[in-house]
Coordinates of C-alpha atoms in Angstrom, one line a residue:
M322 CA 0.0 0.0 0.0
P323 CA 1.3 3.5 -0.8
S324 CA 2.2 5.9 2.0
K325 CA -0.5 8.5 2.6
I326 CA -0.1 12.3 2.8
S327 CA 0.0 13.6 6.3
Y328 CA -2.3 16.6 6.9
E329 CA -0.2 17.8 9.8
K330 CA 2.9 17.9 7.7
W331 CA 1.8 19.9 4.7
I332 CA -0.1 22.6 6.8
S333 CA 3.0 23.6 8.7
V334 CA 4.2 27.2 8.3
N335 CA 7.5 26.1 6.7
H336 CA 5.7 24.0 4.1
L337 CA 3.3 26.8 3.3
T338 CA 6.2 29.1 2.9
I339 CA 7.8 26.8 0.3
A340 CA 4.4 26.5 -1.4
S341 CA 4.1 30.3 -1.6
K342 CA 7.6 30.6 -3.2
R343 CA 6.5 27.9 -5.8
T344 CA 3.4 29.9 -6.7
K345 CA 5.4 33.2 -6.8
T346 CA 3.1 34.9 -4.2
K347 CA 5.7 35.2 -1.4
T348 CA 6.2 39.0 -2.0
S349 CA 2.4 39.7 -2.0
F350 CA 1.6 37.2 0.8
S351 CA 3.3 38.2 4.1
D352 CA 4.4 35.9 6.9
D353 CA 1.6 37.1 9.1
K354 CA -1.0 36.0 6.4
L355 CA 0.7 32.6 6.2
K356 CA 0.4 32.2 10.0
I357 CA -3.3 33.1 9.8
L358 CA -3.7 30.5 7.0
H359 CA -1.9 27.9 9.1
K360 CA -4.2 28.5 12.0
E361 CA -7.3 28.1 9.8
L362 CA -6.0 24.8 8.4
K363 CA -4.9 23.5 11.8
S364 CA -8.4 24.2 13.3
Q365 CA -10.0 22.9 10.1
K366 CA -11.9 26.2 9.7
Y367 CA -10.3 26.9 6.3
L368 CA -12.8 27.7 3.6
P369 CA -11.6 28.5 0.0
K370 CA -13.0 31.6 -1.7
P371 CA -15.0 31.3 -5.0
S372 CA -12.8 31.5 -8.1
K373 CA -13.1 34.3 -10.6
R374 CA -14.5 32.8 -13.9
V375 CA -14.1 34.3 -17.3
E376 CA -15.0 32.9 -20.7
I377 CA -12.1 32.6 -23.1
L378 CA -12.5 32.3 -26.8
K379 CA -11.3 28.9 -28.1
P380 CA -8.2 29.0 -30.4
D381 CA -10.2 27.6 -33.3
G382 CA -12.9 30.2 -32.9
N383 CA -15.7 27.7 -32.2
G384 CA -17.2 28.8 -28.9
T385 CA -15.6 29.5 -25.5
Y386 CA -14.2 27.6 -22.6
P387 CA -14.3 28.7 -18.9
L388 CA -11.1 29.8 -17.1
C389 CA -11.3 30.1 -13.3
I390 CA -8.7 32.0 -11.3
P391 CA -8.4 31.0 -7.7
S392 CA -7.3 33.4 -4.9
R393 CA -3.7 33.7 -3.8
R394 CA -4.3 31.9 -0.5
D395 CA -6.0 29.0 -2.3
K396 CA -3.1 28.7 -4.7
I397 CA -0.8 28.3 -1.7
V398 CA -2.9 25.5 -0.3
Q399 CA -3.1 23.8 -3.7
A400 CA 0.7 24.0 -4.1
A401 CA 1.3 22.7 -0.6
I402 CA -0.8 19.6 -1.4
L403 CA 0.8 19.2 -4.8
I404 CA 4.3 19.2 -3.3
E405 CA 3.4 16.1 -1.2
L406 CA 1.1 14.4 -3.6
E407 CA 3.2 14.5 -6.8
P408 CA 6.2 12.4 -5.7
I409 CA 3.9 9.7 -4.3
L410 CA 1.7 9.4 -7.5
E411 CA 4.7 9.5 -9.9
N412 CA 5.9 6.2 -8.5
F413 CA 2.5 4.5 -9.3
F414 CA 1.7 6.0 -12.7
L415 CA 2.4 3.7 -15.6
P416 CA 5.1 4.3 -18.2
S417 CA 2.4 4.9 -20.8
L418 CA 1.4 8.1 -19.1
F419 CA 3.1 11.3 -20.2
G420 CA 2.5 15.1 -19.9
F421 CA 2.6 17.6 -17.0
S422 CA 5.2 15.4 -15.3
P423 CA 8.7 16.5 -14.0
E424 CA 10.4 13.8 -16.0
R425 CA 8.2 13.1 -19.1
N426 CA 6.9 15.6 -21.6
C427 CA 5.3 15.5 -25.1
H428 CA 8.7 14.8 -26.7
D429 CA 8.9 11.6 -24.7
V430 CA 5.5 10.6 -26.2
L431 CA 6.7 11.3 -29.8
H432 CA 10.0 9.5 -29.2
T433 CA 8.0 6.4 -28.0
I434 CA 5.8 6.5 -31.0
K435 CA 8.7 7.0 -33.5
Y436 CA 11.1 4.4 -32.2
K437 CA 9.0 1.8 -30.2
W438 CA 5.8 1.6 -32.3
Q439 CA 6.5 -0.8 -35.2
N440 CA 4.3 -2.7 -37.6
T441 CA 1.4 -0.2 -36.9
T442 CA -1.5 -0.5 -39.3
W443 CA -4.3 1.4 -37.6
L444 CA -4.3 4.5 -35.3
L445 CA -7.2 4.8 -32.8
F446 CA -8.3 8.3 -31.5
I447 CA -10.8 8.6 -28.7
D448 CA -11.6 12.0 -27.2
A449 CA -13.6 12.5 -24.0
Q450 CA -16.2 15.2 -24.6
K451 CA -15.9 18.2 -22.1
Y452 CA -13.6 16.1 -20.0
F453 CA -12.8 18.8 -17.4
G454 CA -16.5 19.6 -16.9
T455 CA -17.9 16.1 -16.7
T456 CA -15.5 14.3 -14.3
N457 CA -17.3 12.6 -11.4
Y458 CA -16.1 13.6 -7.9
E459 CA -17.1 10.3 -6.2
I460 CA -14.8 8.3 -8.5
L461 CA -12.0 10.8 -7.9
A462 CA -12.5 10.8 -4.1
K463 CA -12.3 7.0 -4.1
E464 CA -8.9 7.2 -5.7
L465 CA -7.7 10.0 -3.5
H466 CA -8.4 8.1 -0.3
K467 CA -5.7 5.6 -1.4
Y468 CA -3.0 8.3 -1.2
C469 CA -4.3 11.0 1.2
D470 CA -5.6 10.9 4.8
Q471 CA -9.2 12.0 5.5
A472 CA -8.4 15.6 6.4
T473 CA -6.5 16.2 3.2
V474 CA -9.3 14.7 1.1
E475 CA -11.7 17.1 2.8
V476 CA -9.6 20.1 1.9
I477 CA -9.3 19.0 -1.7
T478 CA -13.1 18.5 -1.7
K479 CA -13.5 22.1 -0.5
L480 CA -11.2 23.4 -3.2
L481 CA -13.1 21.5 -5.9
K482 CA -16.5 22.6 -4.7
C483 CA -15.9 26.1 -3.7
G484 CA -17.8 27.5 -6.6
Y485 CA -17.0 30.5 -8.8
V486 CA -18.0 34.0 -9.4
N487 CA -19.3 34.6 -13.0
L488 CA -17.9 38.0 -13.7
A489 CA -20.2 38.5 -16.7
A490 CA -23.4 37.8 -14.8
N491 CA -22.1 39.0 -11.4
Q492 CA -23.4 35.9 -9.6
I493 CA -21.9 33.1 -7.4
I494 CA -22.4 29.5 -8.6
D495 CA -21.8 26.4 -6.5
R496 CA -20.3 23.3 -8.0
Q497 CA -22.1 20.0 -7.5
E498 CA -21.7 16.4 -8.7
K499 CA -19.6 17.4 -11.7
I500 CA -16.3 19.1 -11.1
I501 CA -14.0 21.3 -13.2
L502 CA -10.3 20.6 -12.7
Q503 CA -9.0 23.0 -15.4
E504 CA -8.3 26.0 -13.2
S505 CA -6.4 24.5 -10.3
L506 CA -2.7 23.8 -9.7
L507 CA -3.9 20.3 -8.8
S508 CA -5.6 19.9 -12.2
P509 CA -2.9 17.9 -14.0
I510 CA -2.2 15.4 -11.2
L511 CA -5.9 14.9 -10.4
S512 CA -6.8 14.4 -14.0
H513 CA -4.0 11.8 -14.3
L514 CA -5.3 10.1 -11.2
Y515 CA -8.9 10.1 -12.6
M516 CA -7.7 8.4 -15.8
Y517 CA -5.3 6.0 -14.0
T518 CA -7.9 3.2 -14.0
L519 CA -8.0 3.5 -17.8
D520 CA -4.2 2.9 -18.0
V521 CA -4.6 -0.2 -15.8
F522 CA -7.5 -1.5 -17.9
V523 CA -5.5 -1.1 -21.1
K524 CA -2.4 -2.7 -19.6
D525 CA -4.0 -5.6 -17.9
H526 CA -6.7 -6.5 -20.5
L527 CA -6.2 -5.0 -23.9
L528 CA -2.4 -5.2 -24.2
K529 CA -2.3 -8.7 -22.9
M530 CA -5.2 -9.8 -25.2
W531 CA -3.8 -8.2 -28.5
N532 CA 0.0 -8.6 -28.1
I533 CA 0.2 -12.1 -29.5
G534 CA 2.2 -14.1 -32.0
E535 CA 5.9 -14.4 -32.7
E536 CA 8.0 -11.6 -34.1
K537 CA 8.3 -11.5 -37.9
K538 CA 11.1 -13.8 -39.2
F539 CA 13.6 -13.1 -42.0
V540 CA 12.6 -14.4 -45.4
K541 CA 14.5 -17.6 -46.4
G542 CA 17.8 -16.7 -48.1
C543 CA 17.8 -13.1 -46.7
R544 CA 21.0 -13.6 -44.7
L545 CA 22.8 -14.9 -47.8
K546 CA 21.8 -11.9 -50.0
K547 CA 25.4 -10.6 -50.0
T548 CA 27.3 -13.9 -49.8
I549 CA 29.7 -14.6 -52.6
H550 CA 29.5 -18.2 -53.9
N551 CA 32.3 -20.5 -55.1
I552 CA 31.5 -19.7 -58.8
N553 CA 32.7 -16.1 -58.3
I554 CA 35.6 -16.7 -55.9
A555 CA 38.2 -17.4 -58.5
L556 CA 37.4 -14.2 -60.4
L557 CA 37.3 -12.1 -57.2
E558 CA 40.7 -13.4 -56.1
K559 CA 42.1 -12.2 -59.4
Y560 CA 40.2 -8.8 -59.1
P561 CA 39.8 -8.1 -55.4
K562 CA 38.4 -4.6 -55.9
L563 CA 35.2 -6.2 -57.3
N564 CA 34.3 -7.7 -53.9
Q565 CA 32.3 -4.7 -52.7
A566 CA 30.6 -4.0 -56.0
T567 CA 29.6 -7.6 -56.5
A568 CA 28.0 -7.9 -53.0
K569 CA 26.1 -4.6 -53.6
L570 CA 24.8 -5.7 -57.0
K571 CA 23.7 -9.1 -55.6
Y572 CA 22.0 -7.4 -52.7
N573 CA 20.1 -4.9 -55.0
R574 CA 18.9 -7.8 -57.2
W575 CA 17.7 -9.7 -54.2
V576 CA 15.7 -6.6 -52.9
S577 CA 14.3 -5.9 -56.4
E578 CA 13.0 -9.4 -56.8
R579 CA 11.5 -9.8 -53.3
S580 CA 11.0 -6.2 -52.0
F581 CA 11.2 -7.2 -48.3
T582 CA 13.6 -8.9 -45.9
K583 CA 11.0 -10.2 -43.4
V584 CA 7.8 -12.2 -43.8
P585 CA 5.2 -9.4 -44.2
K586 CA 2.2 -11.1 -42.8
Y587 CA 1.6 -13.6 -40.0
L588 CA -2.0 -14.8 -39.5
D589 CA -1.6 -14.9 -35.7
F590 CA 0.6 -11.8 -35.3
R591 CA -1.0 -8.8 -33.5
R592 CA 0.5 -5.8 -31.7
L593 CA -1.2 -3.0 -29.7
S594 CA 0.6 0.1 -28.3
Y595 CA -0.8 2.8 -26.1
V596 CA 0.3 6.2 -24.8
R597 CA -1.6 9.0 -23.0
Y598 CA -0.9 12.7 -22.6
G599 CA -3.3 14.1 -20.1
N600 CA -6.8 13.2 -21.4
N601 CA -5.5 12.7 -24.9
F602 CA -4.5 9.2 -25.7
L603 CA -3.5 7.3 -28.9
L604 CA -3.4 3.6 -29.7
G605 CA -1.5 1.9 -32.5
F606 CA -2.7 -1.5 -33.7
C607 CA -1.3 -4.1 -36.1
G608 CA -4.1 -6.3 -37.2
K609 CA -7.4 -6.2 -39.0
K610 CA -9.7 -3.2 -39.0
N611 CA -12.7 -5.1 -37.5
E612 CA -10.4 -6.0 -34.6
A613 CA -9.4 -2.3 -34.2
I614 CA -13.1 -1.4 -34.0
K615 CA -13.6 -4.0 -31.2
I616 CA -10.8 -2.4 -29.2
K617 CA -12.3 1.1 -29.8
K618 CA -15.7 -0.1 -28.5
K619 CA -14.2 -1.6 -25.4
I620 CA -12.5 1.6 -24.5
I621 CA -15.6 3.7 -25.1
C622 CA -17.6 1.3 -22.9
F623 CA -15.0 1.6 -20.2
L624 CA -15.0 5.4 -20.4
Q625 CA -18.8 5.6 -20.2
D626 CA -19.4 2.9 -17.6
D627 CA -16.5 3.2 -15.3
L628 CA -15.5 6.8 -15.6
N629 CA -18.8 8.4 -16.5
L630 CA -17.3 10.2 -19.5
E631 CA -19.0 10.9 -22.8
V632 CA -17.1 10.4 -26.0
N633 CA -16.8 13.0 -28.6
V634 CA -17.7 11.1 -31.8
E635 CA -16.5 13.8 -34.2
K636 CA -12.9 13.7 -32.8
S637 CA -12.8 9.9 -32.3
G638 CA -12.2 7.4 -35.0
I639 CA -9.8 5.0 -36.7
Q640 CA -7.5 5.9 -39.5
H641 CA -4.9 3.9 -41.5
S642 CA -1.4 4.7 -40.3
S643 CA -0.4 5.7 -43.8
E644 CA -2.9 8.6 -43.9
K645 CA -1.4 12.1 -44.2
S646 CA -4.0 13.9 -42.0
I647 CA -3.2 12.3 -38.6
V648 CA -2.2 15.0 -36.0
F649 CA -1.3 14.2 -32.5
L650 CA 0.6 16.4 -30.1
G651 CA 1.2 19.0 -32.8
C652 CA 2.8 16.6 -35.3
Y653 CA 1.7 14.8 -38.4
I654 CA 2.2 11.1 -37.7
R655 CA 2.5 8.7 -40.6
F656 CA 3.7 5.2 -41.0
Y657 CA 4.9 4.7 -44.6
P658 CA 4.0 1.3 -46.2
N659 CA 6.7 -1.1 -47.3
Q660 CA 8.5 0.1 -50.3
I661 CA 11.9 -0.1 -52.0
T662 CA 13.9 3.1 -51.5
E663 CA 17.4 4.1 -52.7
Y664 CA 19.9 4.2 -49.9
K665 CA 23.3 6.0 -50.2
V666 CA 22.8 6.4 -53.9
T667 CA 24.1 3.0 -55.0
Q668 CA 22.2 0.7 -52.6
L669 CA 18.6 -0.2 -52.4
K670 CA 16.9 -0.7 -49.0
S671 CA 13.6 -2.4 -48.1
Q672 CA 12.0 -3.1 -44.8
V673 CA 8.8 -4.6 -43.6
V674 CA 9.0 -3.2 -40.1
N675 CA 7.8 0.4 -40.5
N676 CA 8.5 3.2 -38.1
A677 CA 6.7 6.5 -37.7
S678 CA 7.6 9.6 -39.6
L679 CA 7.0 13.0 -37.8
K680 CA 6.3 16.2 -39.7
A681 CA 5.4 19.7 -38.6
P682 CA 1.8 20.8 -39.5
I683 CA 2.8 24.0 -41.4
N684 CA -0.8 24.8 -42.4
L685 CA -1.9 24.7 -38.7
L686 CA 1.1 26.8 -37.6
L687 CA 0.2 29.4 -40.2
E688 CA -3.5 29.4 -39.2
R689 CA -2.4 29.9 -35.6
A690 CA -0.4 33.0 -36.8
V691 CA -3.6 34.3 -38.3
E692 CA -5.6 33.7 -35.2
K693 CA -3.0 35.6 -33.1
K694 CA -3.0 38.5 -35.7
Y695 CA 0.6 38.0 -36.9
A696 CA -0.7 37.4 -40.4
V697 CA -3.8 37.4 -42.6
K698 CA -5.0 34.8 -45.1
K699 CA -5.7 36.0 -48.6
N700 CA -8.6 34.8 -50.8
N701 CA -6.2 32.6 -52.8
G702 CA -5.1 30.7 -49.7
N703 CA -1.7 32.4 -49.2
Y704 CA -0.6 33.9 -45.9
R705 CA 0.8 37.4 -45.6
A706 CA 2.6 38.8 -42.5
T707 CA 1.1 41.8 -40.8
S708 CA 2.0 44.2 -37.9
R709 CA 1.1 43.0 -34.4
R710 CA -0.7 46.2 -33.3
A711 CA -1.0 45.1 -29.6
I712 CA 2.8 45.4 -29.0
V713 CA 3.5 48.4 -31.1
G714 CA 3.6 50.7 -28.0
L715 CA 6.4 48.7 -26.4
S716 CA 10.2 49.2 -26.9
E717 CA 12.0 48.1 -30.0
K718 CA 14.2 45.7 -27.9
F719 CA 11.1 44.1 -26.4
I720 CA 9.4 43.6 -29.8
V721 CA 12.6 41.9 -31.2
D722 CA 12.8 39.7 -28.1
W723 CA 9.1 38.8 -28.3
Y724 CA 9.5 37.5 -31.9
S725 CA 12.7 35.7 -31.1
S726 CA 11.0 33.8 -28.3
I727 CA 8.2 32.7 -30.7
I728 CA 10.7 31.5 -33.3
C729 CA 12.8 29.7 -30.7
D730 CA 9.8 28.0 -29.2
I731 CA 8.6 26.7 -32.6
L732 CA 12.1 25.5 -33.7
R733 CA 12.7 23.9 -30.2
Y734 CA 9.4 22.0 -30.3
Y735 CA 9.8 20.8 -33.8
S736 CA 13.5 19.8 -33.4
C737 CA 12.3 16.1 -33.6
V738 CA 10.6 16.2 -37.0
N739 CA 11.9 14.4 -40.0
Q740 CA 12.2 17.5 -42.2
R741 CA 12.8 20.7 -40.4
S742 CA 13.2 22.7 -43.6
D743 CA 9.4 22.7 -43.9
L744 CA 9.4 25.4 -41.2
W745 CA 11.0 28.1 -43.4
P746 CA 7.6 29.6 -44.3
V747 CA 6.6 29.9 -40.7
V748 CA 9.9 31.4 -39.5
S749 CA 10.0 33.8 -42.5
L750 CA 6.5 35.0 -41.7
Y751 CA 7.3 35.9 -38.1
K752 CA 10.5 37.6 -39.2
K753 CA 8.6 39.8 -41.6
S754 CA 5.8 40.4 -39.0
C755 CA 8.5 41.7 -36.6
A756 CA 9.8 44.1 -39.3
L757 CA 6.3 45.3 -40.0
T758 CA 5.6 45.9 -36.3
L759 CA 8.8 48.0 -36.0
A760 CA 7.8 49.9 -39.1
D761 CA 4.4 50.6 -37.6
K762 CA 6.1 51.9 -34.4
L763 CA 8.7 54.0 -36.2
N764 CA 6.3 55.3 -38.8
L765 CA 8.2 53.6 -41.6
R766 CA 6.3 52.6 -44.7
T767 CA 7.6 49.1 -45.5
A768 CA 9.5 46.2 -44.0
A769 CA 12.3 46.9 -46.5
Q770 CA 13.0 50.3 -44.8
V771 CA 13.2 48.6 -41.4
F772 CA 15.7 46.0 -42.7
K773 CA 17.7 48.8 -44.3
K774 CA 17.8 50.7 -41.0
F775 CA 18.5 47.8 -38.6
G776 CA 20.1 45.2 -40.9
P777 CA 18.8 41.7 -42.0
K778 CA 19.0 40.5 -38.4
L779 CA 17.1 43.5 -37.0
S780 CA 19.9 44.6 -34.6
I781 CA 18.6 47.0 -32.0
K782 CA 21.1 48.9 -29.8
D783 CA 20.2 50.1 -26.3
V784 CA 20.3 53.8 -25.3
V785 CA 24.0 53.7 -24.4
G786 CA 24.8 51.9 -27.6
K787 CA 26.8 49.1 -26.0
K788 CA 24.4 46.2 -26.0
T789 CA 22.7 44.9 -29.2
T790 CA 19.6 42.8 -29.4
K791 CA 19.2 40.7 -32.6
L792 CA 16.2 38.8 -33.9
Y793 CA 16.8 35.0 -33.6
Y794 CA 16.8 33.7 -37.2
P795 CA 18.4 30.3 -38.0
K796 CA 21.2 30.0 -40.5
S797 CA 19.8 26.6 -41.6
L798 CA 17.1 24.2 -40.7
K799 CA 19.0 21.0 -41.2
T800 CA 17.2 17.9 -39.9
K801 CA 18.8 16.6 -36.6
I802 CA 15.9 14.7 -35.0
D803 CA 16.6 16.0 -31.6
F804 CA 14.1 15.0 -28.9
K805 CA 14.1 17.3 -25.8
K806 CA 13.1 14.5 -23.4
G807 CA 12.3 15.3 -19.8
Q808 CA 12.5 19.1 -20.3
P809 CA 9.4 21.0 -18.8
A810 CA 10.0 23.9 -21.2
I811 CA 8.7 21.8 -24.1
D812 CA 5.3 21.4 -22.4
K813 CA 5.0 25.2 -22.1
F814 CA 4.6 25.2 -25.8
L815 CA 1.2 23.7 -25.2
C816 CA -0.1 27.0 -23.6
V817 CA 0.6 29.1 -26.7
Y818 CA -0.3 26.5 -29.4
R819 CA -3.1 24.7 -27.6
N820 CA -5.3 24.1 -30.7
I821 CA -2.3 22.5 -32.5
I822 CA -1.1 20.3 -29.6
Y823 CA -4.5 18.9 -28.7
S824 CA -5.6 18.2 -32.3
S825 CA -6.0 14.5 -32.9
Y826 CA -8.5 13.2 -35.4
R827 CA -9.0 16.0 -38.0
G828 CA -9.6 14.7 -41.4
R829 CA -10.2 18.1 -42.8
H830 CA -6.5 19.0 -42.7
R831 CA -5.6 16.7 -45.5

């Protein structure tokens, strides 16, 4: 049994002080206020205040989603619980869980899909509809009692059911039955805990049921495809420089005639893979489509019956792994079918074990630039950079640093794709938008005049003239396939490009 969180430990003044530093409220929350908060918690008279709720427009423009802002004292309490709860749960979460974790981020998910998912034929997407607004407290409380004592569970209950103030309607609304986890510091860890039973169900039932059959074996004669037989030994002894050329020609003929090195199909061979990032999860299956449909139905039944979650039919489905429109965690994921390709100019290569190819969704990145008013979309479908009027009033140095951070974030996140050169249109668009923003600020007519004044790298000198700030612009976008595994900064990309990261089953982006 796991050790439980001690209520007396996390409500101590020292622990609350550490929590206030973590939430960056130490300067505005004095020691006297921390002592008062400690007394309220110790006497169990603590009552959280209703959160402030505002409606935020969704990135895709279709409707709004609620954002609730808790008070500073409630943030400290949430952080104090999180500091104790996070290390305990991290030891019990399964390896298939990624996201909002100190050691595993979305690059860890993509790395797993690229290098550990092989022979994948079908990709299954299942999306829980209004996940944060339909989670059931009774199910969550049952799981919390395994890791927290009764007093801690009661405080979490108060935090989840404290209600919110609707600023638009100027009224206080209480929460009942259904809870919204999205606004709390505890949201990620509690959502993981809520979905933990799904991970266990997939591991103990589905993976054991559908990972069957022996690994694919090499085709007969494959290992001898470069072997030189006795009939050619005498000639090669006379002309030793022909050894390499003969082996290569023999290998190419073998590949051309057979087109694969392993047996492509086993009747009893099945493989199922599973990863989850928050409430977004993906399954890869090697087998027949009707079997993939059965797996999908079992997961949907589990979500509805055991977790009381409704499934979004529009964003759930099954696609062949070779389709071009599959987006998961901000990347196009595609498994190319078996084919003969030229390798190192003079040698052919063929494989029956296929790995995933990752590509940046350029059209989605450009659409995001339009949504954030860095560009406009013309009637012919082309994108044109524009000035970002919201930051024109700021200093030239701040504007250049602003655009440098955008370009760095995009290139850092997509350092793992198979073809980074695809990002040139996006990077160039933000560079021109930066120039147009400076032109708008300095009353210059065109971006060309800005580049003439500040140079191609938009070098801005400070008032003294000693320090220079330059726009970050890469010299090249050579493909490196560099995964930033275990770095929390990669997950911060989610906040800015939320509609790209959480896209899953979107057939319209073909």
